mmCIF file of N, CA, C and O in Angstrom:
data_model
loop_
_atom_site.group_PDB
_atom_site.id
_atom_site.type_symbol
_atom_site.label_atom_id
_atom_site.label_comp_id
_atom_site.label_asym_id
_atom_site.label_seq_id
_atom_site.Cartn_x
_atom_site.Cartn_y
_atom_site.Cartn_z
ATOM 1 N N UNK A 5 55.304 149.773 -95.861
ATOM 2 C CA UNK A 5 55.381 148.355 -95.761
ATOM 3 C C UNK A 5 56.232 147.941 -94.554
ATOM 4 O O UNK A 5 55.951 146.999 -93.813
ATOM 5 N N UNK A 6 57.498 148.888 -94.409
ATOM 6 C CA UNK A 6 58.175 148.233 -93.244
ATOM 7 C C UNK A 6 57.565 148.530 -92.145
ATOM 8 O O UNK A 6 57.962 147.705 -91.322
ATOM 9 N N UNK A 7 56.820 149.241 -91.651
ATOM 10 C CA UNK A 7 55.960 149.355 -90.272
ATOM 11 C C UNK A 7 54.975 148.152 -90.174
ATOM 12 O O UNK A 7 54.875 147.400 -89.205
ATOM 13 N N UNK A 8 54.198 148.088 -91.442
ATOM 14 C CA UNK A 8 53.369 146.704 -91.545
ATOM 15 C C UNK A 8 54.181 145.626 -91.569
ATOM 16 O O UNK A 8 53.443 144.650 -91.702
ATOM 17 N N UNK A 9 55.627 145.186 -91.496
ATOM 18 C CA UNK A 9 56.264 143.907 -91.341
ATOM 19 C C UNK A 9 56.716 144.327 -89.652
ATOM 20 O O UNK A 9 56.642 143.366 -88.886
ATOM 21 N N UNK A 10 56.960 145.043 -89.312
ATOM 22 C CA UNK A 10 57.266 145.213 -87.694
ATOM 23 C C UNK A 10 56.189 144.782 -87.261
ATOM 24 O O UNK A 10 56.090 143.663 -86.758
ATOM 25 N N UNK A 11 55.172 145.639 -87.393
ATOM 26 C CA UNK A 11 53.869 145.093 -86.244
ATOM 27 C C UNK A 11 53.517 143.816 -86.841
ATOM 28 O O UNK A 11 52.511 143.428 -86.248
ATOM 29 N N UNK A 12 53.779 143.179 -87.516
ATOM 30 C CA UNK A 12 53.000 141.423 -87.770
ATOM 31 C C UNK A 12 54.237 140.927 -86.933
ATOM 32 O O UNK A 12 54.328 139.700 -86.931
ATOM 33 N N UNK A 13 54.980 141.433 -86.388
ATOM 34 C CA UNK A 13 55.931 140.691 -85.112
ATOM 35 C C UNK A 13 56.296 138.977 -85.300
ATOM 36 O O UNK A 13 56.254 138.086 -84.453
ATOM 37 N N UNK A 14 56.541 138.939 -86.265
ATOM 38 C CA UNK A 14 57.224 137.901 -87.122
ATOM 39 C C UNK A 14 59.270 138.120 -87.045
ATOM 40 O O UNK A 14 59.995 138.990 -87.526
ATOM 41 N N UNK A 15 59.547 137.019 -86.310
ATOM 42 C CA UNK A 15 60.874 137.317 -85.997
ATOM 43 C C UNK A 15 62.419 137.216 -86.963
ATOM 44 O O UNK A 15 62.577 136.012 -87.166
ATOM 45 N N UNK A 16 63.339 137.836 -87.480
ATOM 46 C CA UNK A 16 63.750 138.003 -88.335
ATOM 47 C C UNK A 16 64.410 136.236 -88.793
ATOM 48 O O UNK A 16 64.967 136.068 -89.878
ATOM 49 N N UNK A 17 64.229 135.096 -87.809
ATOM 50 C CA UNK A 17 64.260 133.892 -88.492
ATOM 51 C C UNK A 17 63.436 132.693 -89.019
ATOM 52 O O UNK A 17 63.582 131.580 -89.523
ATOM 53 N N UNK A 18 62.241 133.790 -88.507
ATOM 54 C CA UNK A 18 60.674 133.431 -89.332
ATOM 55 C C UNK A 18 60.423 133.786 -90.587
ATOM 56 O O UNK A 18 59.558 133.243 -91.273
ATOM 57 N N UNK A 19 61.236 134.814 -91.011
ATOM 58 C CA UNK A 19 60.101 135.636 -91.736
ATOM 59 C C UNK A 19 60.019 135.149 -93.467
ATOM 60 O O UNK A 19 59.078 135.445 -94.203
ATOM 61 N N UNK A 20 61.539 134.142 -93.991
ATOM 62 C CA UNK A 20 61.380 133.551 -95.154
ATOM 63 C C UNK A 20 60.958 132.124 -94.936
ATOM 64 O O UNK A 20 61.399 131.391 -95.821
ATOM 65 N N UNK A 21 60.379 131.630 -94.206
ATOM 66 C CA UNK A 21 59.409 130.666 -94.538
ATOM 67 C C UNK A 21 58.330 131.310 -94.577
ATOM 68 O O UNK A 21 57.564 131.233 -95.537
ATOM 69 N N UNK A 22 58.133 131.976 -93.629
ATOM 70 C CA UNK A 22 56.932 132.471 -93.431
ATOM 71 C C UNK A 22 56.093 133.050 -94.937
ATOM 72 O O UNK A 22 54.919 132.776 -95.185
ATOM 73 N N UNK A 23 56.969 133.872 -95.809
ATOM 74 C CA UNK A 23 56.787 134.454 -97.070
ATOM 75 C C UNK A 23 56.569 133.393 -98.107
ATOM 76 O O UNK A 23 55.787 133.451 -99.056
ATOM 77 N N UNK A 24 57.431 132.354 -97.764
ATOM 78 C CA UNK A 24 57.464 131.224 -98.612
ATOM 79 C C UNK A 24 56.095 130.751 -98.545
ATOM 80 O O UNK A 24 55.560 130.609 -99.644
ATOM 81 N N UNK A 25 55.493 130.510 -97.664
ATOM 82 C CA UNK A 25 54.018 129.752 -96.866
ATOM 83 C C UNK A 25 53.080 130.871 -97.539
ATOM 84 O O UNK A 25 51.976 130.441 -97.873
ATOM 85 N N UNK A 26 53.256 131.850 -97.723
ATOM 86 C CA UNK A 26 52.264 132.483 -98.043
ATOM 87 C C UNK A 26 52.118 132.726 -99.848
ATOM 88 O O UNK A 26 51.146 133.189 -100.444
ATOM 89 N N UNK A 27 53.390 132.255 -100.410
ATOM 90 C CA UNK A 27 53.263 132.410 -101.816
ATOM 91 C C UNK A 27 53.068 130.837 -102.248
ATOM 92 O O UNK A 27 52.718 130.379 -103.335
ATOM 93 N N UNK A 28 53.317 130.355 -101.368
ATOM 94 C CA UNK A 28 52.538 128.877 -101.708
ATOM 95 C C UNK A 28 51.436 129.018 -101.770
ATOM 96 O O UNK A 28 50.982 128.802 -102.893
ATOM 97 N N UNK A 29 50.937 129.222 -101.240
ATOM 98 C CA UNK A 29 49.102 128.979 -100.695
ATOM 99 C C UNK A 29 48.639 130.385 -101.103
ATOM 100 O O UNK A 29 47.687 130.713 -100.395
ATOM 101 N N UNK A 30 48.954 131.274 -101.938
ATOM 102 C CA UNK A 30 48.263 132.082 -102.740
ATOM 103 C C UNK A 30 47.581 131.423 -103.704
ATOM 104 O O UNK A 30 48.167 130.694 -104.505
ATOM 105 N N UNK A 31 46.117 131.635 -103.726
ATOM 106 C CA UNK A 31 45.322 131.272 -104.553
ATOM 107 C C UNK A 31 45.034 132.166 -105.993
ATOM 108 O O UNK A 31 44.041 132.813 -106.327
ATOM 109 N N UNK A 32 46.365 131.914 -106.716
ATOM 110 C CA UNK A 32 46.083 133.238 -107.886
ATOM 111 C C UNK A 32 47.541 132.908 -108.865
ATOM 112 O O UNK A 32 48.283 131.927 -108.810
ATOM 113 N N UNK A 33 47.621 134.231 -109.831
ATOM 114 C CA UNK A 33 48.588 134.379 -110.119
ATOM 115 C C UNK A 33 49.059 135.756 -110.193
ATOM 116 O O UNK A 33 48.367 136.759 -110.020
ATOM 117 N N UNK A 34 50.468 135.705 -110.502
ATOM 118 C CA UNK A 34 50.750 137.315 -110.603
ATOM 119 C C UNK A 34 50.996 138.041 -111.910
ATOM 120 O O UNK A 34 51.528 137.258 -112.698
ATOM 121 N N UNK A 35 50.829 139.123 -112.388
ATOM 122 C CA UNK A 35 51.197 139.515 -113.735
ATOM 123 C C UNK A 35 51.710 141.227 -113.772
ATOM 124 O O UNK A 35 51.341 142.225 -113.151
ATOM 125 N N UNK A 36 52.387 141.062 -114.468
ATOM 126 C CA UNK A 36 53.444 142.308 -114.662
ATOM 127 C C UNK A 36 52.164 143.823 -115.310
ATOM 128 O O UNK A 36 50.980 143.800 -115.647
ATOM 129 N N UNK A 37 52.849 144.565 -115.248
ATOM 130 C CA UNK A 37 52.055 146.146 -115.912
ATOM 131 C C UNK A 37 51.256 145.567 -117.233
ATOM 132 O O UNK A 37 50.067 145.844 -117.391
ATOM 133 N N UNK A 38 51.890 144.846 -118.058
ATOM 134 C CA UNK A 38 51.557 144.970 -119.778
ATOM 135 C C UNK A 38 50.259 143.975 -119.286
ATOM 136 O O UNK A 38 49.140 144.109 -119.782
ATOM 137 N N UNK A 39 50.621 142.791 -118.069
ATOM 138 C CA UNK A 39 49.270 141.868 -117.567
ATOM 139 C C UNK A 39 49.657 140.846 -118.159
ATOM 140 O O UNK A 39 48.809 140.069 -118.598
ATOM 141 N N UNK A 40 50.971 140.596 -118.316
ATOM 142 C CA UNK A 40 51.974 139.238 -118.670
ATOM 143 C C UNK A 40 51.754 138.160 -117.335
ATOM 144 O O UNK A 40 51.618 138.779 -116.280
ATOM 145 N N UNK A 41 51.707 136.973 -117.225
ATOM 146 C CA UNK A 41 51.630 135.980 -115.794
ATOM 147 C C UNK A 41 53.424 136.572 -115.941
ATOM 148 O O UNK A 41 54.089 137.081 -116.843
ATOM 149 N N UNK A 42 53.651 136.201 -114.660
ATOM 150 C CA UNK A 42 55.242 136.277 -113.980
ATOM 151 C C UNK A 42 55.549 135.427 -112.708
ATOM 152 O O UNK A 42 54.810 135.513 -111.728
ATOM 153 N N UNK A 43 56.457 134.745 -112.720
ATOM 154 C CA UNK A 43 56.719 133.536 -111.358
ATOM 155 C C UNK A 43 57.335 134.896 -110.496
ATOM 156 O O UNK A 43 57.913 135.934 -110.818
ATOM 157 N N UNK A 44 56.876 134.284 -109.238
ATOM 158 C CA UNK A 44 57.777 135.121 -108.125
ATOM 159 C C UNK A 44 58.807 134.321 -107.651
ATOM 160 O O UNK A 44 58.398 133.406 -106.936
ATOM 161 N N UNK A 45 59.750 134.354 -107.777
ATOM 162 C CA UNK A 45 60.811 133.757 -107.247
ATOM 163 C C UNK A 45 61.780 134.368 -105.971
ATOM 164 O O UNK A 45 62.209 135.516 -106.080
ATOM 165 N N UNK A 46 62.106 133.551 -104.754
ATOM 166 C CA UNK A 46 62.483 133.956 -104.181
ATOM 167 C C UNK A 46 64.222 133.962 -103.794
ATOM 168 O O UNK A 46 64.782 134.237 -102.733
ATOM 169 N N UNK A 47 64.731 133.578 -105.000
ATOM 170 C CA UNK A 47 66.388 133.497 -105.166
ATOM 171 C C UNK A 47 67.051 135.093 -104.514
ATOM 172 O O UNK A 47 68.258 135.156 -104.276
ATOM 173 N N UNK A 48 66.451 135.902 -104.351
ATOM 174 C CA UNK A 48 67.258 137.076 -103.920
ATOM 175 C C UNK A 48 67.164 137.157 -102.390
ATOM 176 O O UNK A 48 67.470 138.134 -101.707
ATOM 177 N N UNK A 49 66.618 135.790 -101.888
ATOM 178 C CA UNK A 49 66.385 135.964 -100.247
ATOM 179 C C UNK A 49 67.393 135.072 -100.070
ATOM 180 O O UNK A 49 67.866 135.001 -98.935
ATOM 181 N N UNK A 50 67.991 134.122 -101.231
ATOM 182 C CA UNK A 50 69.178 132.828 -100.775
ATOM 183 C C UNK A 50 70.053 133.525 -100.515
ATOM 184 O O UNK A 50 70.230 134.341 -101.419
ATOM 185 N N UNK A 51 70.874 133.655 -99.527
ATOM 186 C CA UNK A 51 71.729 134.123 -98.946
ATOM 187 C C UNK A 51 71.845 133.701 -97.149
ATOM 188 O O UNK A 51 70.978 133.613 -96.280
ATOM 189 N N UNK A 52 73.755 133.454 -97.120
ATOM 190 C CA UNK A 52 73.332 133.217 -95.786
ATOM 191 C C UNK A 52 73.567 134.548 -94.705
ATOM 192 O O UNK A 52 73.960 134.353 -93.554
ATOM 193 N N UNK A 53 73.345 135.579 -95.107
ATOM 194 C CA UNK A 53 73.038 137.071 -94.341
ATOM 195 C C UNK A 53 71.793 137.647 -93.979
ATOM 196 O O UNK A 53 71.603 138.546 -93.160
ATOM 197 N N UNK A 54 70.473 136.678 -95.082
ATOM 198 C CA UNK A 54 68.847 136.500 -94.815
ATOM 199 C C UNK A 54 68.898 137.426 -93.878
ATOM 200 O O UNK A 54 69.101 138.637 -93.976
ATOM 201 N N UNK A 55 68.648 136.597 -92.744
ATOM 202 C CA UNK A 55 68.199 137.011 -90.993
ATOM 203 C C UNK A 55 68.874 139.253 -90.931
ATOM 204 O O UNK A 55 68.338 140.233 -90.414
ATOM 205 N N UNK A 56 69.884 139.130 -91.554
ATOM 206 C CA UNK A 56 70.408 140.234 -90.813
ATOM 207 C C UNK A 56 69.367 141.510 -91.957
ATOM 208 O O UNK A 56 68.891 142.505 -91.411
ATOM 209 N N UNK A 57 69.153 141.275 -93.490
ATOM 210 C CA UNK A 57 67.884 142.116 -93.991
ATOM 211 C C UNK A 57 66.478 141.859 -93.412
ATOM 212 O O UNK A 57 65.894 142.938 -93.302
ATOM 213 N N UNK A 58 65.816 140.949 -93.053
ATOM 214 C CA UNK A 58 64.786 140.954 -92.071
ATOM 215 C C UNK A 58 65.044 141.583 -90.760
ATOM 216 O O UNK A 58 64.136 142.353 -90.447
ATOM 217 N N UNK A 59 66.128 141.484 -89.781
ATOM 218 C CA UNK A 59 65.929 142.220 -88.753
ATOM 219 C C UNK A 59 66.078 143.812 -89.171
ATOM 220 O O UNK A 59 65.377 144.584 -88.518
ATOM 221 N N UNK A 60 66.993 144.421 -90.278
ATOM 222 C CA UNK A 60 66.906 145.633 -90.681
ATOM 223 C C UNK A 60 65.503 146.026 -90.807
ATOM 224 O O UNK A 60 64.931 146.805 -90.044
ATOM 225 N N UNK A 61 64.778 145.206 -92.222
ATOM 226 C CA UNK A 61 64.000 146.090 -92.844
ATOM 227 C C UNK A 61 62.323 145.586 -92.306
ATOM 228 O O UNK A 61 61.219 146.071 -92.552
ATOM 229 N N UNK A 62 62.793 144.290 -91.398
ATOM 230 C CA UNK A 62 61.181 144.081 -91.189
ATOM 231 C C UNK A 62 60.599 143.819 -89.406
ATOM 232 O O UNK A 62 59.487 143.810 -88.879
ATOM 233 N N UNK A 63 62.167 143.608 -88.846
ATOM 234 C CA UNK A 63 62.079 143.638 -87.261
ATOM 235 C C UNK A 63 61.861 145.090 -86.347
ATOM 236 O O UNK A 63 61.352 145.248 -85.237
ATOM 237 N N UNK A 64 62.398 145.955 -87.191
ATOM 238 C CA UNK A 64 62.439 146.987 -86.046
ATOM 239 C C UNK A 64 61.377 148.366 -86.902
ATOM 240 O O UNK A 64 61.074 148.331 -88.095
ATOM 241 N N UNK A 65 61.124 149.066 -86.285
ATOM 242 C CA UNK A 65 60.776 150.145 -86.761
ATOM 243 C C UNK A 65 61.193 151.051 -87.591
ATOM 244 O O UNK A 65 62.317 151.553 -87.598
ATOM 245 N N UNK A 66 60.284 151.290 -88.328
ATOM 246 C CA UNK A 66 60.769 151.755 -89.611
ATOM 247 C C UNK A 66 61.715 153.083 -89.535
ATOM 248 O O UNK A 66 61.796 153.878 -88.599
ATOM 249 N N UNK A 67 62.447 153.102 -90.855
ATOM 250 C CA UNK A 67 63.489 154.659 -90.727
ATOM 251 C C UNK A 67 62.299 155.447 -91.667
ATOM 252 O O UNK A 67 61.671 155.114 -92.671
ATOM 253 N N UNK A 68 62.322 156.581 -90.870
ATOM 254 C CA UNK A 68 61.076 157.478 -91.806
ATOM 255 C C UNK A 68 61.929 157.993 -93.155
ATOM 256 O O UNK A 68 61.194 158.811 -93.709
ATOM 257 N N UNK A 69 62.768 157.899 -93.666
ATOM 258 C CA UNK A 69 63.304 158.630 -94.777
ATOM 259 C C UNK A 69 62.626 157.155 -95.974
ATOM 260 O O UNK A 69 62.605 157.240 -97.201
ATOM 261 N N UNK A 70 62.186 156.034 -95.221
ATOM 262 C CA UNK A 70 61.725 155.559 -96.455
ATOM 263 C C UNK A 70 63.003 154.342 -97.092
ATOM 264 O O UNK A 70 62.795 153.251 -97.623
ATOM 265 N N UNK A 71 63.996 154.857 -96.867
ATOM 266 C CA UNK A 71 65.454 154.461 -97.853
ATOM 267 C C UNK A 71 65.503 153.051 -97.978
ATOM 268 O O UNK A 71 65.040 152.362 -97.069
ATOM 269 N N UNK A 72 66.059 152.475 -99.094
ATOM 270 C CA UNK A 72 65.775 151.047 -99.884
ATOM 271 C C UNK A 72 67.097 151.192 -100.111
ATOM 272 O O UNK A 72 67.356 152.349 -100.440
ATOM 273 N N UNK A 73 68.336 150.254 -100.053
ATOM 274 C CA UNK A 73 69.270 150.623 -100.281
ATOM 275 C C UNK A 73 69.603 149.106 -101.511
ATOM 276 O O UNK A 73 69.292 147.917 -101.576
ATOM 277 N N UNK A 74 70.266 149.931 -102.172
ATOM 278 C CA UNK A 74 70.210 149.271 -103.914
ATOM 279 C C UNK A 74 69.998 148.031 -103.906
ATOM 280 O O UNK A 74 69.097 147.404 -104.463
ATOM 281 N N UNK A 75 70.781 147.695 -103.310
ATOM 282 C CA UNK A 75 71.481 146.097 -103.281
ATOM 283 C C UNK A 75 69.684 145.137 -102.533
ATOM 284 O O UNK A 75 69.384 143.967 -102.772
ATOM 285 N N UNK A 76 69.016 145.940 -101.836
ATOM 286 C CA UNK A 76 67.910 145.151 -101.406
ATOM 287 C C UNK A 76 66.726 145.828 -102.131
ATOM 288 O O UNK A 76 65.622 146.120 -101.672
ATOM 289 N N UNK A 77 67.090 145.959 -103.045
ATOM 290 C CA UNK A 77 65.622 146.361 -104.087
ATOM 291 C C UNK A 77 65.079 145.611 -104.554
ATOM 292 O O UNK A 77 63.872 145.814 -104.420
ATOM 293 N N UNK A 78 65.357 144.540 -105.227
ATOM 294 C CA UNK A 78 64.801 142.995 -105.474
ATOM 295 C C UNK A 78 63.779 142.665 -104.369
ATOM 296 O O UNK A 78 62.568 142.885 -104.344
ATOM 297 N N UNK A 79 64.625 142.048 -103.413
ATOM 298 C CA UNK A 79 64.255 141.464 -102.004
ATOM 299 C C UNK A 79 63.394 142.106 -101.745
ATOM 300 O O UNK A 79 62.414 141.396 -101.519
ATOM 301 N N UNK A 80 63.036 143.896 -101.567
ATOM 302 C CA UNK A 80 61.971 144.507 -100.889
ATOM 303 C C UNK A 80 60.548 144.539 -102.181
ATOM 304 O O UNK A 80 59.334 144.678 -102.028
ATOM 305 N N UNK A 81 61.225 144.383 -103.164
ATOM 306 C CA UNK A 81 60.268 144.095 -104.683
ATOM 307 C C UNK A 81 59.399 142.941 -104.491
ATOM 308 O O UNK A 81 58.190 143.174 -104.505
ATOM 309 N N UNK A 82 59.803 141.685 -104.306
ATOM 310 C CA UNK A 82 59.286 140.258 -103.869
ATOM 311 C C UNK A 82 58.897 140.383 -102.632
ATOM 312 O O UNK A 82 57.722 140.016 -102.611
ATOM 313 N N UNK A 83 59.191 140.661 -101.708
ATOM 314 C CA UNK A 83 58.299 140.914 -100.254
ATOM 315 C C UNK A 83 57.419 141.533 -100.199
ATOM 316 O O UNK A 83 56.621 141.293 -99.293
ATOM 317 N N UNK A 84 57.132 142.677 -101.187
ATOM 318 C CA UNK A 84 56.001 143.877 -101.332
ATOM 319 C C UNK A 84 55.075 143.120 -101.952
ATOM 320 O O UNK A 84 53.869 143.107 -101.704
ATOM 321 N N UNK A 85 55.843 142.280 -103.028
ATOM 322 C CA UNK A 85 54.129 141.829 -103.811
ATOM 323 C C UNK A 85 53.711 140.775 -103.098
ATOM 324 O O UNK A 85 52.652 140.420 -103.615
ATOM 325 N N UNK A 86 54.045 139.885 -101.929
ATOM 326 C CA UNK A 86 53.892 138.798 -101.816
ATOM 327 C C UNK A 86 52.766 139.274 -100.343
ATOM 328 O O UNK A 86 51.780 138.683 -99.902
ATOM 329 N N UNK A 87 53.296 140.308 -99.979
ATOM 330 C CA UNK A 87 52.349 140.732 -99.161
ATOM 331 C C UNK A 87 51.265 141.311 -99.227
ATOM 332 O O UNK A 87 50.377 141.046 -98.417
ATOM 333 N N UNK A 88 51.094 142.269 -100.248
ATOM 334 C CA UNK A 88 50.263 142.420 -101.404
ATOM 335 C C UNK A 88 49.058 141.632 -101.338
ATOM 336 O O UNK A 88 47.900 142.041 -101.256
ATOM 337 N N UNK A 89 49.633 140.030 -101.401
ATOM 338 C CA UNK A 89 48.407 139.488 -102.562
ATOM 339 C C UNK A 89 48.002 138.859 -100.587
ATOM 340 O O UNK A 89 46.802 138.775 -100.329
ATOM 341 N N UNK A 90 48.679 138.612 -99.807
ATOM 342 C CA UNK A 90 48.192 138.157 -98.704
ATOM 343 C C UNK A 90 47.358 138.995 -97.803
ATOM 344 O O UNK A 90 46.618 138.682 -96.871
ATOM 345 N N UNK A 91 47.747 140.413 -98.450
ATOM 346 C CA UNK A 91 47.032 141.181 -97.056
ATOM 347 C C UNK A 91 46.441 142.494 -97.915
ATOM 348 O O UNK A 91 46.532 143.573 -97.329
ATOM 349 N N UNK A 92 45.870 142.496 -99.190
ATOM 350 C CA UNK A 92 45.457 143.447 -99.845
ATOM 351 C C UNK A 92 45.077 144.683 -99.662
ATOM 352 O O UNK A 92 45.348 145.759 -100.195
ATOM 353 N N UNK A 93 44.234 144.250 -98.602
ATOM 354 C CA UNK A 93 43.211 145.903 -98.044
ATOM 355 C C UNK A 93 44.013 146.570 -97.038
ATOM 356 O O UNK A 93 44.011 147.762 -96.732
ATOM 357 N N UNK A 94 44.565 145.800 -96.664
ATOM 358 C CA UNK A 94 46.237 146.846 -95.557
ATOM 359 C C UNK A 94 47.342 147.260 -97.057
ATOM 360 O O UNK A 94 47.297 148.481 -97.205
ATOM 361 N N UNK A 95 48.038 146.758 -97.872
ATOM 362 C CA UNK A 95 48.209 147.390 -98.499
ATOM 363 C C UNK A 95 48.436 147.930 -99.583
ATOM 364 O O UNK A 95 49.420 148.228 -100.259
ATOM 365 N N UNK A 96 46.305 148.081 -99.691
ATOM 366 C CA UNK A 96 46.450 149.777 -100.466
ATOM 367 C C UNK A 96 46.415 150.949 -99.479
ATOM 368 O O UNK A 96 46.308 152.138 -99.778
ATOM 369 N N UNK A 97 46.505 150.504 -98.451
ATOM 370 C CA UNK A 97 46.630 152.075 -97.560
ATOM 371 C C UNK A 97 48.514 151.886 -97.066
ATOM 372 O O UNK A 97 48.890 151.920 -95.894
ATOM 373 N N UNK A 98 49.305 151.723 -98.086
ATOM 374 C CA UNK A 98 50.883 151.808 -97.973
ATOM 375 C C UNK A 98 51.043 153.145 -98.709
ATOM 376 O O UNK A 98 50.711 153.490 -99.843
ATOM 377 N N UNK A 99 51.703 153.836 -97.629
ATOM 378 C CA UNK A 99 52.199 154.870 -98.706
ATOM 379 C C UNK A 99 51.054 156.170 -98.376
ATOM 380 O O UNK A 99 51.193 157.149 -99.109
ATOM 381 N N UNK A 100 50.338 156.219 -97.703
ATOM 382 C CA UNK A 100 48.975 157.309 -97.832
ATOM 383 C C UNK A 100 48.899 157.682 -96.061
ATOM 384 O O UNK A 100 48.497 157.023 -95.102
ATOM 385 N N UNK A 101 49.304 158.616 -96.148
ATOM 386 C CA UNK A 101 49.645 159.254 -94.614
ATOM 387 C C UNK A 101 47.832 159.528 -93.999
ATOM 388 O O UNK A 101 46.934 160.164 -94.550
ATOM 389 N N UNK A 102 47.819 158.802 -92.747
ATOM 390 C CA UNK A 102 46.814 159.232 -91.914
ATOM 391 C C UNK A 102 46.930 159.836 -90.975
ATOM 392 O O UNK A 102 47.806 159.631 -90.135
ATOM 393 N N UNK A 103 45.946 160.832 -90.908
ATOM 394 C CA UNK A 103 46.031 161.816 -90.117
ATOM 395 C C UNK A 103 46.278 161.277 -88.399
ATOM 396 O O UNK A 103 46.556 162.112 -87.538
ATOM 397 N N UNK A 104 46.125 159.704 -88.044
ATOM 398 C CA UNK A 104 46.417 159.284 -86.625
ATOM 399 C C UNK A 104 47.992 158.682 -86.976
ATOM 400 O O UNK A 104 48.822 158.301 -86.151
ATOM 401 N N UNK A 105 48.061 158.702 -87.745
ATOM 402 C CA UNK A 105 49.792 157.733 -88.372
ATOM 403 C C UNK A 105 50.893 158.487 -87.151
ATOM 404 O O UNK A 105 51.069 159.681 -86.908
ATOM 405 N N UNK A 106 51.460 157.370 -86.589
ATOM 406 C CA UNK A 106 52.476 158.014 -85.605
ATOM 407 C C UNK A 106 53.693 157.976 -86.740
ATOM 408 O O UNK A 106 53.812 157.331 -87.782
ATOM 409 N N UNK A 107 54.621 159.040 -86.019
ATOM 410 C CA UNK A 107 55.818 159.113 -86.563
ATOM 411 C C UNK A 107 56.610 158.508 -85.847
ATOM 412 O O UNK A 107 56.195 158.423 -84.691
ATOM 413 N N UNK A 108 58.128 157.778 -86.117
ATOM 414 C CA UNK A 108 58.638 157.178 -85.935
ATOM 415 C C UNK A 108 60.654 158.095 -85.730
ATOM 416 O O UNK A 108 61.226 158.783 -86.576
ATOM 417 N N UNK A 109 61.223 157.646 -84.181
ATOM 418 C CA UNK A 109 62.662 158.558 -84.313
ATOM 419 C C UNK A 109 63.179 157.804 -85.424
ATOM 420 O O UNK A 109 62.399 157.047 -86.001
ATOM 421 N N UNK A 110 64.336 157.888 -85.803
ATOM 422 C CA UNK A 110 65.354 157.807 -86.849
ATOM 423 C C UNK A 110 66.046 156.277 -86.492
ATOM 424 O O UNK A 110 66.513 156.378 -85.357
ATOM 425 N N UNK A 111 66.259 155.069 -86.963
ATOM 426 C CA UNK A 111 66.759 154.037 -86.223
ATOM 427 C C UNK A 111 68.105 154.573 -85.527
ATOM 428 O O UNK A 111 68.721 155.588 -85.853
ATOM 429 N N UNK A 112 68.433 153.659 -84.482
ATOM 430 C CA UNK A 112 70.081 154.033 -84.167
ATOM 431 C C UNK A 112 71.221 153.540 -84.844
ATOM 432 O O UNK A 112 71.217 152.395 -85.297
ATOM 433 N N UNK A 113 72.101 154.217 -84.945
ATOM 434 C CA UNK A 113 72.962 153.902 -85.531
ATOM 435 C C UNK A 113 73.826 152.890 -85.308
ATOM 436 O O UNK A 113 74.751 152.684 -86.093
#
């Protein structure tokens, strides 16, 4: 997912309206495993540090180890599904290595 939020080159003080705009204007609803409806709420993006988890996890190129670090597990939870329902057929191919898939160095420190 974070390589697919880099290349949509959406800038890290775009990117919660931008999410917002798109769970507005989802034509649907969402529902949990059991197939319960569930609101998506975006209270774990209120914060005024926003900008600095978007330029981490959605401005730059991804860290190949994958790593979600606790505290933004929510946030990357609600961004995954919201992209999900906007961009479906990109991703179900999240997560499924292609044989042209470039690899990526390690971010800098």
């Amino acid at each position: 997912m974070r390589d697919f939020c880099w290349r949509l080159g959406i800038s890290r003080d775009a990117w919660l309206d931008r999410l917002a705009g798109w769970l507005r204007d989802f034509d649907g609803h969402f529902v949990d495993q059991a197939g319960r409806s569930v609101e998506i709420d975006l209270e774990s993006f209120d914060t005024p540090s926003i900008r600095y988890y978007f330029r981490d996890n959605a401005c730059t190129r991804p860290n190949p180890n994958g790593y979600v670090h606790p505290m933004a597990v929510e946030r990357f939870r609600v961004m995954a599904t919201i992209l999900k329902a906007r961009f479906p057929v990109v991703a179900s191919t999240w997560g499924k290595r292609d044989r042209d898939a470039q690899t990526f160095p390690p971010c800098a420190a």
